Amino acid sequence: MAKRLRIQPTSVDVIAKDRMVLASPRKVNLVAKMIRGMSVSKALDALKFCKRAVARDVRKTLLSAIANAELNNGLNIDLLTVKEAYVGKAVVLRRFMARARGSGSPIRKRFSRLTLVLCETED
């Protein structure tokens, strides 16, 4: 089994997690990849005008991370940057849809875990 390399957060990094996003990890990762390395204001604008439905959940998590940075750590919002945005798998609900001749086909409703790490950078 491969080891996961995870960067340890420093004292100025702010983390926000969403553990049950109702979308597959592939779909969430497309949106997370879009905002990696962006400043927070640009990331909010990009998520606001993104056509993907999962962008709303990512935007809510980003707003939560901004609130954590401001209230808990006292960081300046204008200097915040999205340092990391990574997605993992969560639970999978298994459902069955009735098909012809009394058979059924499986439906998998995949959930994702989203983690955003913000850091303060100087201009």
Short mmCIF file of C-alpha atoms in Angstrom, two decimals:
data_model
loop_
_atom_site.label_atom_id
_atom_site.label_comp_id
_atom_site.label_asym_id
_atom_site.label_seq_id
_atom_site.Cartn_x
_atom_site.Cartn_y
_atom_site.Cartn_z
CA MET A 1 0.00 0.00 0.00
CA ALA A 2 1.41 3.38 -0.99
CA LYS A 3 2.14 5.95 1.68
CA ARG A 4 0.43 9.30 1.39
CA LEU A 5 2.70 12.29 1.58
CA ARG A 6 1.00 15.04 3.51
CA ILE A 7 2.52 18.40 4.30
CA GLN A 8 2.28 19.28 7.97
CA PRO A 9 0.51 22.62 8.47
CA THR A 10 2.51 25.41 10.05
CA SER A 11 1.15 27.73 12.69
CA VAL A 12 -0.13 30.25 10.10
CA ASP A 13 -1.95 27.70 7.93
CA VAL A 14 -5.73 27.52 8.24
CA ILE A 15 -7.65 24.34 7.46
CA ALA A 16 -11.32 23.81 6.60
CA LYS A 17 -12.80 20.39 5.84
CA ASP A 18 -16.05 19.23 4.32
CA ARG A 19 -16.49 15.53 4.91
CA MET A 20 -19.67 14.67 3.02
CA VAL A 21 -19.83 16.36 -0.38
CA LEU A 22 -22.42 14.59 -2.52
CA ALA A 23 -20.34 14.31 -5.69
CA SER A 24 -17.72 11.92 -6.93
CA PRO A 25 -14.09 12.74 -6.08
CA ARG A 26 -13.26 13.19 -9.78
CA LYS A 27 -15.83 15.96 -10.16
CA VAL A 28 -14.80 17.73 -6.95
CA ASN A 29 -11.12 17.50 -7.88
CA LEU A 30 -11.73 19.35 -11.16
CA VAL A 31 -13.05 22.34 -9.22
CA ALA A 32 -10.40 22.06 -6.47
CA LYS A 33 -7.65 22.00 -9.09
CA MET A 34 -9.05 25.21 -10.54
CA ILE A 35 -8.53 27.22 -7.31
CA ARG A 36 -5.17 25.83 -6.14
CA GLY A 37 -2.59 28.59 -5.72
CA MET A 38 -5.10 31.41 -6.27
CA SER A 39 -5.67 34.31 -3.95
CA VAL A 40 -8.85 34.00 -1.95
CA SER A 41 -10.69 36.82 -3.73
CA LYS A 42 -9.92 35.39 -7.18
CA ALA A 43 -10.91 31.90 -6.02
CA LEU A 44 -14.27 33.16 -4.72
CA ASP A 45 -14.96 34.89 -8.04
CA ALA A 46 -13.96 31.81 -10.03
CA LEU A 47 -16.23 29.59 -7.92
CA LYS A 48 -19.12 32.03 -8.11
CA PHE A 49 -19.18 31.93 -11.91
CA CYS A 50 -18.26 28.25 -12.33
CA LYS A 51 -21.03 26.25 -14.01
CA ARG A 52 -20.41 23.04 -12.08
CA ALA A 53 -22.89 22.28 -9.31
CA VAL A 54 -20.20 21.14 -6.90
CA ALA A 55 -18.60 24.61 -7.03
CA ARG A 56 -21.23 25.78 -4.54
CA ASP A 57 -20.01 23.25 -1.94
CA VAL A 58 -16.37 24.17 -2.56
CA ARG A 59 -17.25 27.87 -2.22
CA LYS A 60 -18.99 27.24 1.13
CA THR A 61 -15.91 25.41 2.41
CA LEU A 62 -13.66 28.26 1.22
CA LEU A 63 -15.84 30.80 3.02
CA SER A 64 -15.59 28.67 6.15
CA ALA A 65 -11.79 28.62 5.86
CA ILE A 66 -11.74 32.41 5.47
CA ALA A 67 -13.89 32.79 8.59
CA ASN A 68 -11.55 30.44 10.49
CA ALA A 69 -8.54 32.49 9.43
CA GLU A 70 -10.10 35.77 10.46
CA LEU A 71 -11.74 34.78 13.74
CA ASN A 72 -9.47 32.06 15.14
CA ASN A 73 -6.04 33.16 13.88
CA GLY A 74 -6.53 36.89 13.26
CA LEU A 75 -5.06 36.75 9.74
CA ASN A 76 -5.55 39.44 7.10
CA ILE A 77 -8.12 38.28 4.52
CA ASP A 78 -6.57 40.29 1.68
CA LEU A 79 -3.28 38.35 1.95
CA LEU A 80 -4.76 34.82 2.07
CA THR A 81 -3.94 32.28 -0.64
CA VAL A 82 -5.24 28.76 -1.28
CA LYS A 83 -2.12 26.74 -0.47
CA GLU A 84 -3.63 23.27 -0.89
CA ALA A 85 -6.95 21.85 -2.02
CA TYR A 86 -7.21 18.10 -2.02
CA VAL A 87 -10.05 15.63 -2.33
CA GLY A 88 -10.49 12.13 -0.98
CA LYS A 89 -13.10 9.40 -1.08
CA ALA A 90 -15.81 9.09 1.55
CA VAL A 91 -18.71 6.65 1.83
CA VAL A 92 -20.55 5.17 -1.14
CA LEU A 93 -24.30 4.68 -0.92
CA ARG A 94 -25.39 1.64 -2.87
CA ARG A 95 -28.84 1.68 -4.43
CA PHE A 96 -30.56 -0.52 -6.98
CA MET A 97 -32.75 0.49 -9.89
CA ALA A 98 -35.38 -1.95 -11.13
CA ARG A 99 -34.76 -3.21 -14.64
CA ALA A 100 -36.49 -5.53 -17.07
CA ARG A 101 -37.50 -9.09 -16.22
CA GLY A 102 -37.22 -8.65 -12.47
CA SER A 103 -33.53 -7.80 -12.43
CA GLY A 104 -31.81 -4.75 -10.99
CA SER A 105 -28.77 -2.65 -11.74
CA PRO A 106 -26.59 -0.99 -9.10
CA ILE A 107 -26.38 2.76 -8.59
CA ARG A 108 -23.46 4.11 -6.61
CA LYS A 109 -23.86 7.54 -5.00
CA ARG A 110 -20.32 8.61 -4.19
CA PHE A 111 -19.40 11.12 -1.50
CA SER A 112 -16.14 13.08 -1.24
CA ARG A 113 -14.00 14.70 1.42
CA LEU A 114 -12.70 18.17 0.64
CA THR A 115 -9.83 19.84 2.52
CA LEU A 116 -8.72 23.41 1.91
CA VAL A 117 -5.54 24.88 3.41
CA LEU A 118 -5.07 28.65 3.35
CA CYS A 119 -1.89 30.56 4.15
CA GLU A 120 -1.01 34.21 4.46
CA THR A 121 1.45 35.52 1.86
CA GLU A 122 3.11 38.89 1.49
CA ASP A 123 2.75 40.75 -1.79
#
